[in-house]
GROMACS .gro file of C-alpha atoms in nm:
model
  440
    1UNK     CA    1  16.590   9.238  16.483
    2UNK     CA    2  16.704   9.008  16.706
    3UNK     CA    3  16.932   8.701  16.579
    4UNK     CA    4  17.130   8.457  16.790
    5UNK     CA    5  17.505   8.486  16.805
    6UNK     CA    6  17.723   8.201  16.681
    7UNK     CA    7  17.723   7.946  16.992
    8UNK     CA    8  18.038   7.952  17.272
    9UNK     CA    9  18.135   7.626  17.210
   10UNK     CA   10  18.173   7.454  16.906
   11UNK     CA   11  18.338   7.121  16.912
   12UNK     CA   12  18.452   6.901  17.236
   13UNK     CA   13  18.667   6.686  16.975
   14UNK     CA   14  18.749   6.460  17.265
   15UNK     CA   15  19.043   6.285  17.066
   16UNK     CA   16  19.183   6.027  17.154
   17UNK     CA   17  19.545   6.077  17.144
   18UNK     CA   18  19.728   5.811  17.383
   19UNK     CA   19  19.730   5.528  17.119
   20UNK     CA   20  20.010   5.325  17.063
   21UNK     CA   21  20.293   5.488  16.862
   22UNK     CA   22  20.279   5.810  17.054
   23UNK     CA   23  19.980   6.089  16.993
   24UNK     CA   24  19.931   6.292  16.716
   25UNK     CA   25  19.990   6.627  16.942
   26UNK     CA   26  20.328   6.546  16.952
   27UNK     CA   27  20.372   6.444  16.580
   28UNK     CA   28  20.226   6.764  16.499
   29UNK     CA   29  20.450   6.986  16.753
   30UNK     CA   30  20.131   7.030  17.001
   31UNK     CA   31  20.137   7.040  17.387
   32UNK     CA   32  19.880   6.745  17.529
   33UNK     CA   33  19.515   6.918  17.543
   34UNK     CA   34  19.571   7.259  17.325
   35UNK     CA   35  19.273   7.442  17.341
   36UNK     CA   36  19.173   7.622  16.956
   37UNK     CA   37  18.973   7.910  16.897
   38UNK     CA   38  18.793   8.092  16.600
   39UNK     CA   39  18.677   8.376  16.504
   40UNK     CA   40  18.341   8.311  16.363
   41UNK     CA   41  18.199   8.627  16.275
   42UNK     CA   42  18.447   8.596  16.034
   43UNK     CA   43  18.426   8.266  15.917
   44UNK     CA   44  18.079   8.327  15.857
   45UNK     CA   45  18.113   8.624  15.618
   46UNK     CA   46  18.371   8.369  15.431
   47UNK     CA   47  18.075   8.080  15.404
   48UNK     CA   48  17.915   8.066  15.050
   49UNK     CA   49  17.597   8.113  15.185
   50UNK     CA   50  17.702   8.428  15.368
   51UNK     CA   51  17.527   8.636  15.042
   52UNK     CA   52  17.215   8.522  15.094
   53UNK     CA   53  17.214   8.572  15.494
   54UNK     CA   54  17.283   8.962  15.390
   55UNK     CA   55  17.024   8.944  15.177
   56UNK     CA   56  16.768   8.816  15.429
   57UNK     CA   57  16.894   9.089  15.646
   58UNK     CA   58  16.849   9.363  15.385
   59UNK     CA   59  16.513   9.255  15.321
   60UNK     CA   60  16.389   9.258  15.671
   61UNK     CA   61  16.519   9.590  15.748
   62UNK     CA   62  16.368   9.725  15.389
   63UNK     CA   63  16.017   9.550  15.562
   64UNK     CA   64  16.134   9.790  15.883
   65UNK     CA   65  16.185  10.079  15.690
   66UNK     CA   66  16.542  10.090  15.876
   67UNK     CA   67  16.763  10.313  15.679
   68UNK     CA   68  16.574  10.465  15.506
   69UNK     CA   69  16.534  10.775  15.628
   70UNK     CA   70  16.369  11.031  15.840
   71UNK     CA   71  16.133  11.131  15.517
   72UNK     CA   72  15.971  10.791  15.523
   73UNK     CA   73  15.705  10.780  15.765
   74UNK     CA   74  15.531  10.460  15.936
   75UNK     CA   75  15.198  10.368  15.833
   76UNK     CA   76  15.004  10.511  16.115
   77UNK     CA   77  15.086  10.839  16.167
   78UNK     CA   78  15.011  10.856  15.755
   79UNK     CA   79  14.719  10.638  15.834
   80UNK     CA   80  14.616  10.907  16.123
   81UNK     CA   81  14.696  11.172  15.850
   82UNK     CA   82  14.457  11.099  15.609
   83UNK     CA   83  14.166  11.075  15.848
   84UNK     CA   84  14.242  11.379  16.021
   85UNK     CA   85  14.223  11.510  15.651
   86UNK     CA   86  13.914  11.338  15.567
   87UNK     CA   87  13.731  11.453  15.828
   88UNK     CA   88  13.776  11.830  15.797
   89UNK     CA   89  13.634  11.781  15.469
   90UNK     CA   90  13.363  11.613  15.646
   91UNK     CA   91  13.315  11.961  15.847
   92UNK     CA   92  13.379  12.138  15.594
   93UNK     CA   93  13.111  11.991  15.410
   94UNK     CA   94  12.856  12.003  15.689
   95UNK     CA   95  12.941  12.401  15.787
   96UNK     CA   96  12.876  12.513  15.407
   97UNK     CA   97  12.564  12.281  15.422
   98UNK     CA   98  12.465  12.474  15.746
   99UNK     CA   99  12.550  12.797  15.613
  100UNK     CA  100  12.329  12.713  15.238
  101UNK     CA  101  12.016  12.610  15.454
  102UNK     CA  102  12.045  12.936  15.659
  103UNK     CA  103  12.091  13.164  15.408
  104UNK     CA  104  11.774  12.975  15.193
  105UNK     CA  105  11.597  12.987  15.504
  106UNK     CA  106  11.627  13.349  15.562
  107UNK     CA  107  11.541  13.396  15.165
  108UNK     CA  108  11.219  13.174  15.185
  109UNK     CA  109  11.137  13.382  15.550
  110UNK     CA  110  11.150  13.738  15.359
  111UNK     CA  111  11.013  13.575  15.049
  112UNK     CA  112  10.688  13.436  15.295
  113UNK     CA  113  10.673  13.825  15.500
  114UNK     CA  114  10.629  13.991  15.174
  115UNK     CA  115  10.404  13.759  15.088
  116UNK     CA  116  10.199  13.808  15.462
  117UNK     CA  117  10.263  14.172  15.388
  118UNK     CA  118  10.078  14.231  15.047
  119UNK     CA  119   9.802  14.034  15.182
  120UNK     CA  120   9.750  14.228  15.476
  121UNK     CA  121   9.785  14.571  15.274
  122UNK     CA  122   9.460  14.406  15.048
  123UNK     CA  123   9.278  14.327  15.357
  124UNK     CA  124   9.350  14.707  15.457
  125UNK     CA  125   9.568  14.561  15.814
  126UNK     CA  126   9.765  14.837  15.951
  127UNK     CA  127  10.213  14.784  15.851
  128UNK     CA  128  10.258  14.730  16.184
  129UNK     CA  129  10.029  14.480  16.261
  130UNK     CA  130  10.242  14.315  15.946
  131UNK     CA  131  10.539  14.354  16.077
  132UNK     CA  132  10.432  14.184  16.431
  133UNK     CA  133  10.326  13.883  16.253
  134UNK     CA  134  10.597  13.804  16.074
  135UNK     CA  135  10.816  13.875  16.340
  136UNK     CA  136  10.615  13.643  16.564
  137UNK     CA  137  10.615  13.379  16.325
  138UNK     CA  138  11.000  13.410  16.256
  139UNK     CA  139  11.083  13.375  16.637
  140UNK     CA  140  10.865  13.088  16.686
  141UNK     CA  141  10.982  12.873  16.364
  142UNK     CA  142  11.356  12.979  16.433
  143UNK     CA  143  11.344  12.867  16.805
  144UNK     CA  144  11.144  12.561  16.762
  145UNK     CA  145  11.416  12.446  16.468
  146UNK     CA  146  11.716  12.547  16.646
  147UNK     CA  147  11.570  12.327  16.968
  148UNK     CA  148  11.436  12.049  16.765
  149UNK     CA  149  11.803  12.075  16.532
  150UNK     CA  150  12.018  12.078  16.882
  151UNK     CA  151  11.836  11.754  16.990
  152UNK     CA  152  11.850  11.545  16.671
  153UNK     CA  153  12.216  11.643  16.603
  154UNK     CA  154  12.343  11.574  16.971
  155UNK     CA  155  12.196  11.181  16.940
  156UNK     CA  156  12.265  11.157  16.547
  157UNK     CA  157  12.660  11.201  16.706
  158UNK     CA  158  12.637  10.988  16.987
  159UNK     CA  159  12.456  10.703  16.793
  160UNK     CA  160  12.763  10.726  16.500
  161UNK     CA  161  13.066  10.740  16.795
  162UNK     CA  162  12.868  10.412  16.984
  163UNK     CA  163  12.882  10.218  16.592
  164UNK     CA  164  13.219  10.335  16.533
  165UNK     CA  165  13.354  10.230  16.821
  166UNK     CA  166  13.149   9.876  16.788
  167UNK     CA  167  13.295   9.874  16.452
  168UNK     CA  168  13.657   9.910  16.493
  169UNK     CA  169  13.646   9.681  16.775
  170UNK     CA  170  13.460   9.382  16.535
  171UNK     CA  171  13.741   9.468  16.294
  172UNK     CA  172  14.002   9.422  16.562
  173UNK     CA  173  13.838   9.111  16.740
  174UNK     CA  174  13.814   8.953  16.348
  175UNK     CA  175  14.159   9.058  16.272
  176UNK     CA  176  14.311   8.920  16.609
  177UNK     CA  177  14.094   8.605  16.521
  178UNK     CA  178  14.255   8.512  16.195
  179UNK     CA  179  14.565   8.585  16.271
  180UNK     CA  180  14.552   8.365  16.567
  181UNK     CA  181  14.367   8.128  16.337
  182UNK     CA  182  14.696   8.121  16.070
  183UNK     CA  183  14.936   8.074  16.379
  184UNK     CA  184  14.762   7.796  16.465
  185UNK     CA  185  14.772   7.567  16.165
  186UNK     CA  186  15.127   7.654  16.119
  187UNK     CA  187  15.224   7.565  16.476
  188UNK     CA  188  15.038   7.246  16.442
  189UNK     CA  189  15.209   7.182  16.116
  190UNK     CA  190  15.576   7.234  16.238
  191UNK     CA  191  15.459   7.070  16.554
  192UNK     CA  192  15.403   6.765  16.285
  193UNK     CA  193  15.720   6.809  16.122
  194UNK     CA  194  15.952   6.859  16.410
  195UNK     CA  195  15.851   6.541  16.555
  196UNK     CA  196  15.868   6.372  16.215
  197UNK     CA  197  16.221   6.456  16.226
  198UNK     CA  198  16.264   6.365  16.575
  199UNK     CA  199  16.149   5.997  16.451
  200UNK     CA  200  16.349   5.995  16.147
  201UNK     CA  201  16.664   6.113  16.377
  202UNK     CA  202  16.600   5.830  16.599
  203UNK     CA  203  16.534   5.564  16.306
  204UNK     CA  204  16.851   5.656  16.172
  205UNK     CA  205  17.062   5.624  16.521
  206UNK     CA  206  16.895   5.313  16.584
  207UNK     CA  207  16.978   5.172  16.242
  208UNK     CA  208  17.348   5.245  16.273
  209UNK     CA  209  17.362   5.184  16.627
  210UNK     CA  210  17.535   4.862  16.609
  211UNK     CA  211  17.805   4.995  16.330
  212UNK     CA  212  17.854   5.282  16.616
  213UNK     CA  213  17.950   5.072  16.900
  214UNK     CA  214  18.166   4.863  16.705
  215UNK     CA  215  18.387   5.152  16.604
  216UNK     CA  216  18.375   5.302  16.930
  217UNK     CA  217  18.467   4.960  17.153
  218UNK     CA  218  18.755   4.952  16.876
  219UNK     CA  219  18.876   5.281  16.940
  220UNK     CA  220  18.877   5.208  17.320
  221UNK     CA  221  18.927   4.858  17.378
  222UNK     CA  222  19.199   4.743  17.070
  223UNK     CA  223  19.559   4.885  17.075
  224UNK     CA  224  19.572   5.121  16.747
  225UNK     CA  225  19.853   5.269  16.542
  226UNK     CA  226  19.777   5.590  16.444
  227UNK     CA  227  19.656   5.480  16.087
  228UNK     CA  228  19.440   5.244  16.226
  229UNK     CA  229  19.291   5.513  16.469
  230UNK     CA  230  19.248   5.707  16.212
  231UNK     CA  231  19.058   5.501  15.971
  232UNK     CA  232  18.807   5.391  16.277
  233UNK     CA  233  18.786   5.794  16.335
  234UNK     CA  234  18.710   5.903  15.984
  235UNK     CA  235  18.475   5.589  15.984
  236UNK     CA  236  18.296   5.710  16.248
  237UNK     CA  237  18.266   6.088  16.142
  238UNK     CA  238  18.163   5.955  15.804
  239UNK     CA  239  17.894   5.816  15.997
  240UNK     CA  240  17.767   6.092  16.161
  241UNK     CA  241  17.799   6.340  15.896
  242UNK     CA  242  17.583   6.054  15.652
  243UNK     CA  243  17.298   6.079  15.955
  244UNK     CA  244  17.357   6.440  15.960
  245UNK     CA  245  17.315   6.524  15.585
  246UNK     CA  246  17.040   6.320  15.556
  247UNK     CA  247  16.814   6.519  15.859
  248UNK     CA  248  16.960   6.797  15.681
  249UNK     CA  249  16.793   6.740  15.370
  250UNK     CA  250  16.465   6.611  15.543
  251UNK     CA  251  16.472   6.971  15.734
  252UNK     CA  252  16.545   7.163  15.401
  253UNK     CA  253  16.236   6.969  15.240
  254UNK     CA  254  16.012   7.070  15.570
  255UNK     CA  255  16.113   7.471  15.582
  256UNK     CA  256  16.014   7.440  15.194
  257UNK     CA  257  15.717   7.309  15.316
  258UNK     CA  258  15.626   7.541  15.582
  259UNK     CA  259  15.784   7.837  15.403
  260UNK     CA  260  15.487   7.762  15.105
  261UNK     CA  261  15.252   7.728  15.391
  262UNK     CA  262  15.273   8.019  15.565
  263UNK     CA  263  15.272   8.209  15.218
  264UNK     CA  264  14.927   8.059  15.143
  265UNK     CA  265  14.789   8.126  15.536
  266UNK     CA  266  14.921   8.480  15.529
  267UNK     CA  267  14.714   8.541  15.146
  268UNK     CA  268  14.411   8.339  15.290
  269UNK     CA  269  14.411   8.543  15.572
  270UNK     CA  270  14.453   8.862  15.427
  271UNK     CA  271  14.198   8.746  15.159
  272UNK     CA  272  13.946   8.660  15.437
  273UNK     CA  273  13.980   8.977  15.619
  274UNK     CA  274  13.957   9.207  15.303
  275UNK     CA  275  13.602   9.008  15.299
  276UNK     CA  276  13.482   8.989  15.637
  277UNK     CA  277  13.603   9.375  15.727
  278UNK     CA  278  13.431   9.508  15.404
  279UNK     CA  279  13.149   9.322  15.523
  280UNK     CA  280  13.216   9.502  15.890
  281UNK     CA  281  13.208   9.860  15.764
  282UNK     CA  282  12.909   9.798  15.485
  283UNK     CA  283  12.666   9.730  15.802
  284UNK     CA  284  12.895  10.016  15.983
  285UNK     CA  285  12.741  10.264  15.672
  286UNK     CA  286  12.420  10.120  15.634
  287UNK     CA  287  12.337  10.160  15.997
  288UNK     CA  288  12.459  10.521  15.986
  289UNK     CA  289  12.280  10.585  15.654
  290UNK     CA  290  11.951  10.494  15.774
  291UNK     CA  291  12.007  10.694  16.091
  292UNK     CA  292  12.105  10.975  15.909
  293UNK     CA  293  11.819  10.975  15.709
  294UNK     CA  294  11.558  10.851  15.986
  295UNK     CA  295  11.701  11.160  16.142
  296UNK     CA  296  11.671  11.410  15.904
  297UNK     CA  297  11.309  11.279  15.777
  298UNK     CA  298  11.179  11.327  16.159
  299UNK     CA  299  11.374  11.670  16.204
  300UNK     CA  300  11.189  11.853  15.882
  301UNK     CA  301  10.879  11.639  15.983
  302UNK     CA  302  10.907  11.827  16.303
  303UNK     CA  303  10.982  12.158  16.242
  304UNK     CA  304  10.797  12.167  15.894
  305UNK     CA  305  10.498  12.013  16.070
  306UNK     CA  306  10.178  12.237  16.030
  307UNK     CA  307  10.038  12.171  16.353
  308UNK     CA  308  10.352  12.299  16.516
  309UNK     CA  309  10.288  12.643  16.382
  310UNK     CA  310   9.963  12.647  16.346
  311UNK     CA  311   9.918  12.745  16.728
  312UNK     CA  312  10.176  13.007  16.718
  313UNK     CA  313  10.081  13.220  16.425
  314UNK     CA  314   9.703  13.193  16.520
  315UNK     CA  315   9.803  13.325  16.863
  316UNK     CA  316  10.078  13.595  16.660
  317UNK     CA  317   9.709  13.762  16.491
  318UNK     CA  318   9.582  14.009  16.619
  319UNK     CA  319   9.193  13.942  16.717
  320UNK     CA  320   9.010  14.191  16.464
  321UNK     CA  321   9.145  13.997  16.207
  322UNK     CA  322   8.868  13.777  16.038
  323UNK     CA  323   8.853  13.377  15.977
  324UNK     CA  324   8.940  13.377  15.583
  325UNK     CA  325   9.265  13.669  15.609
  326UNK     CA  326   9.377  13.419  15.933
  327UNK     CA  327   9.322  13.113  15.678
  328UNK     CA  328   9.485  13.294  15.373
  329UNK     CA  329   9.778  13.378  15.624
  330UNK     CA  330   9.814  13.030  15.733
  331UNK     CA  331   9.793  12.887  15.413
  332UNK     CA  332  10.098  13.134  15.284
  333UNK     CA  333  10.313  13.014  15.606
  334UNK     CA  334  10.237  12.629  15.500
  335UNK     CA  335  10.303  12.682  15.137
  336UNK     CA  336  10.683  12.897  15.158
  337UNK     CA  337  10.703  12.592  15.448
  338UNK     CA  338  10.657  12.302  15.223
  339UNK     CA  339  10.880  12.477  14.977
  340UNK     CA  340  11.138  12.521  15.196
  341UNK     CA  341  11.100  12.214  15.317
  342UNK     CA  342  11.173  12.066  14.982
  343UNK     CA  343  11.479  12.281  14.883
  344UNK     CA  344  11.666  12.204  15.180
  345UNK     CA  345  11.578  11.833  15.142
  346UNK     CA  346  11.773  11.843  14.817
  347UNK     CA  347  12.059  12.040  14.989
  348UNK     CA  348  12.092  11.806  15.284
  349UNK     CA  349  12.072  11.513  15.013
  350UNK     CA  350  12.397  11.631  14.842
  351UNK     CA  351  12.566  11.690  15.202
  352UNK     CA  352  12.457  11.318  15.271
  353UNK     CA  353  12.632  11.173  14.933
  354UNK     CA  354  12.933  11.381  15.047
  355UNK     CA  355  12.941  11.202  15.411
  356UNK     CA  356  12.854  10.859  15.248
  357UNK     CA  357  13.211  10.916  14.988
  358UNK     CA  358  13.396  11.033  15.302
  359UNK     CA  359  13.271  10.731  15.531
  360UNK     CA  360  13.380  10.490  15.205
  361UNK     CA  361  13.695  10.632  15.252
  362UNK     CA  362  13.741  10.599  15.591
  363UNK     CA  363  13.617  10.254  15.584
  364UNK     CA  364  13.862  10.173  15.329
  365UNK     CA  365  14.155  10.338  15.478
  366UNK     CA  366  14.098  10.105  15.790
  367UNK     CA  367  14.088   9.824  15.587
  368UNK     CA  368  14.383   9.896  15.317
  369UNK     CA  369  14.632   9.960  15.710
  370UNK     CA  370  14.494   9.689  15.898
  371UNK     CA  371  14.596   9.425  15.580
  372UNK     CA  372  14.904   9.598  15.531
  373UNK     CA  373  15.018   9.630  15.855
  374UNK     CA  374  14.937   9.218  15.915
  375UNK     CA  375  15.113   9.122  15.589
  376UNK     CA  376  15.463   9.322  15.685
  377UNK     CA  377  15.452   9.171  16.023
  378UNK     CA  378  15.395   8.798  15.887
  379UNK     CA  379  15.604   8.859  15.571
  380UNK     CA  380  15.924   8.955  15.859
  381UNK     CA  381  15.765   8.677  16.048
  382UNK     CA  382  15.876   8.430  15.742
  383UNK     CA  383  16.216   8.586  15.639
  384UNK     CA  384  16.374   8.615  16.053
  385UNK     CA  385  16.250   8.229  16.015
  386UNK     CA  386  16.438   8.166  15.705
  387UNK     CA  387  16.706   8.414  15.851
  388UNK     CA  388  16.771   8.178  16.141
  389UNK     CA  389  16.766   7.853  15.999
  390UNK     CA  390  17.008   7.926  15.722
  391UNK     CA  391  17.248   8.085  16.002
  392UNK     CA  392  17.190   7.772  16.191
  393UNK     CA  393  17.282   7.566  15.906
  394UNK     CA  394  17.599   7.799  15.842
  395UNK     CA  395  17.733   7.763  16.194
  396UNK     CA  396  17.669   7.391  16.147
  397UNK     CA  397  17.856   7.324  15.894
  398UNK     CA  398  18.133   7.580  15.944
  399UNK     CA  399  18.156   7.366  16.285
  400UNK     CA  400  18.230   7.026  16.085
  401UNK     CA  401  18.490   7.226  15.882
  402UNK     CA  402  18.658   7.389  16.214
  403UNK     CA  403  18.621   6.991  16.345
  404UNK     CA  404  18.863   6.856  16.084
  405UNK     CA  405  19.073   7.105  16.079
  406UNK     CA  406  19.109   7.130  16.499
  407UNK     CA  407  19.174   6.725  16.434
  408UNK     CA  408  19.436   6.760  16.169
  409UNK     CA  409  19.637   6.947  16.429
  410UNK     CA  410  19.536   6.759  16.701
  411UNK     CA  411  19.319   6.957  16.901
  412UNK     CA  412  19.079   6.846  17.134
  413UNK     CA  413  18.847   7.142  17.236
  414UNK     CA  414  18.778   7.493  16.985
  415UNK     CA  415  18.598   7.784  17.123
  416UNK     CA  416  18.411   8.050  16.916
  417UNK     CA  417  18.437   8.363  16.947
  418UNK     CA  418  18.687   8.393  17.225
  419UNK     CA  419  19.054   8.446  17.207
  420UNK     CA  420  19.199   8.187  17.461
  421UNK     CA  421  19.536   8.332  17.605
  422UNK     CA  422  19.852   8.143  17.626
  423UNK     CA  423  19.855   7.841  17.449
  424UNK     CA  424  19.521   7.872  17.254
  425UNK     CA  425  19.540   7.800  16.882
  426UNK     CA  426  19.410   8.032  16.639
  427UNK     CA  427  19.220   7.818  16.398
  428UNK     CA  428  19.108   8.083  16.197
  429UNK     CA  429  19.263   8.105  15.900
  430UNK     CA  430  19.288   7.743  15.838
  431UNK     CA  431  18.920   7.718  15.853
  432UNK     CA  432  18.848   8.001  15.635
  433UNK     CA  433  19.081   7.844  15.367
  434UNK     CA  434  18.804   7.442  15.390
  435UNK     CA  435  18.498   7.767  15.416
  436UNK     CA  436  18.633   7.905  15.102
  437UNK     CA  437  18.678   7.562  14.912
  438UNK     CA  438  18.321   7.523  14.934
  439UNK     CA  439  18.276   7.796  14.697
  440UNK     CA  440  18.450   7.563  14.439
   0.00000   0.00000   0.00000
């Protein structure tokens, strides 16, 4: 956090003290242009308000996670975490699916050569003309899948890292969008206020413009006692702090204002970008569904397709084999294909549900840290705001206080936070006894 320290110099009093009857320096046992000093850290820990400037401060740092400890870790790296998690059960998933459609592949394989080998045995084929064929026709189907699996996985992955990528940056470019959006309107809006005040400011100056001057050309013009000089001074001050007060209260109505504002902008925005990013990462999923499943329908298309193997097994028989055994054989591959075919449709259906749950939770982990991560940094946004202005408003006033009491001893110019050697004036503890009062 970064807050502005109390200002140098408070108060140029710029008394007048050469009036007729002698100066009040003198009645008060002060040298001719004392210079005062506070200390105002401490002044402003005495200040009423003081309680609710720590409690600003606690807040943001709570927001910051300061203090609390190396345990408590940042949203990120947890955010990072849980994907990292997620997507070894996403491998995890897809080796056990790869391991169940091998190990039903090689069942269906010895399930279709015992089949190829009873029906040569009828037909009176020699074993090892079985055993030849079946190879043949393993080699062929496992080559041809393991080609046709290589190609279809290698741009199934490339076509899901291309929409990921397009889909975390629409996320970004929307967040960055809204965000910018929200600024916007509340810049314009303080814009709207500040120079509201700026004309209310002048409208009052104007309006007791007259009143000023008059007091002023009496104060410099009229030969004063002290009482008189006095009453002009405290006439004028009472001015001042009247104009004062009432911008004060105007500016305390205007932070209400924009404090309410920029509640509702950060909860529409949030709002909109819980909508717009679900909306994001639906077409994210659907695209990668349909893929997926465009995919897989073309890769068992492929390798289950009959005219693929046809060739191969035709050219796997040996010649003196005749038309209706080659038939029967071909019809035996076909029907332990389709069946295969069907079982691992069902087994690459359940690994699909499993990657569609995983990419839900993906999705919504990218939404739940990107809303989270823009409401802290609005929400410490607000409070360093609030945190400012009420320290402004603090030093402000404690400067009015340090003011009278600098004039009650009669001295013209206080510094803050600087110890002035020699003759300065430590004005202190007078001024912390006014700060205190205020508590009454």
């Amino acid at each position: 956090m970064r807050f502005r320290l109390a200002p140098l110099l408070l108060v140029p009093l710029a008394l007048c003290a050469c009036g007729r009857g002698g100066s009040g320096s003198h009645a008060n046992g002060m040298a001719p242009g004392a210079i005062g000093f506070v200390r105002m850290d401490e002044l402003v820990k005495k200040h009423p308000l003081y309680g609710q400037l720590a409690h600003f401060d606690a807040d943001i740092a709570a927001l910051q996670l300061k203090g609390a400890g190396p345990q408590v870790l940042a949203g990120g790296p947890a955010i990072a975490r849980e994907e990292a998690t997620l997507r070894r059960e996403l491998d995890a998933a897809a080796n056990r699916t790869r391991a169940l459609l091998k190990s039903k592949q090689q069942d269906y394989q010895q399930r279709e050569n015992a089949a190829i080998s009873a029906a040569l045995a009828a037909s009176g084929t020699p074993g090892s003309s079985t055993g030849a064929i079946a190879g043949q026709m393993r080699t062929t189907y496992n080559a041809q899948a393991s080609r046709v699996a290589q190609v279809a996985q290698s741009n199934l992955m490339q076509f899901r890292n291309q929409t990921v990528a397009q889909d975390e940056s629409a996320v970004k470019s929307l967040r960055s969008a809204l965000e910018a959006r929200a600024r916007e309107a509340f810049r314009a809006r303080s814009d709207e206020l500040a120079a509201e005040e700026s004309a209310f400011s002048l409208k009052q100056a104007n309006a007791d413009a007259n009143q000023r001057i008059s007091l002023r050309t009496q104060l410099a013009n009229l030969p004063l006692d002290d009482a008189s000089r006095k009453d002009i001074t405290d006439r004028l001050d009472a001015l001042n702090r009247k104009e004062a007060d009432a911008l004060a209260a105007l500016r305390n109505r205007d932070q209400a204002e924009l404090v309410t504002l920029q509640t509702q902008l950060r909860a529409r925005t949030q709002a909109d970008f819980a909508k717009e990013s679900a909306q994001i990462h639906g077409q994210t999923s659907a695209k990668l569904n349909a893929r997926a499943n465009q995919t897989r329908s073309d890769l068992l298309a492929q390798v289950g397709a009959p005219s693929g193997l046809d060739r191969t097994a035709t050219a796997a028989v040996p010649a003196n084999i005749s038309p209706q055994l080659r038939a029967r054989l071909l019809a035996l591959h076909q029907q332990y294909q389709k069946s295969f075919q069907k079982d691992a449709d069902q087994t690459v259906k359940a690994f699909l549900k499993t990657r569609d749950d995983l990419s839900k939770r993906f999705a919504q982990i990218r939404g739940v840290d990107g809303s989270a991560q823009a409401g802290a940094r609005a929400q410490i946004d607000r409070l360093e705001k609030q945190r400012s202005d009420l320290y402004d408003s603090i030093v402000a006033q404690i400067g009015r206080e340090v003011k009278l009491v600098a004039e009650k001893r009669s001295i013209s110019v206080v510094l803050g936070d600087v110890v002035v050697p020699g003759s300065g004036v430590d004005l202190t503890a007078d001024a912390e006894k006014d700060i205190e009062s205020l508590h009454e």
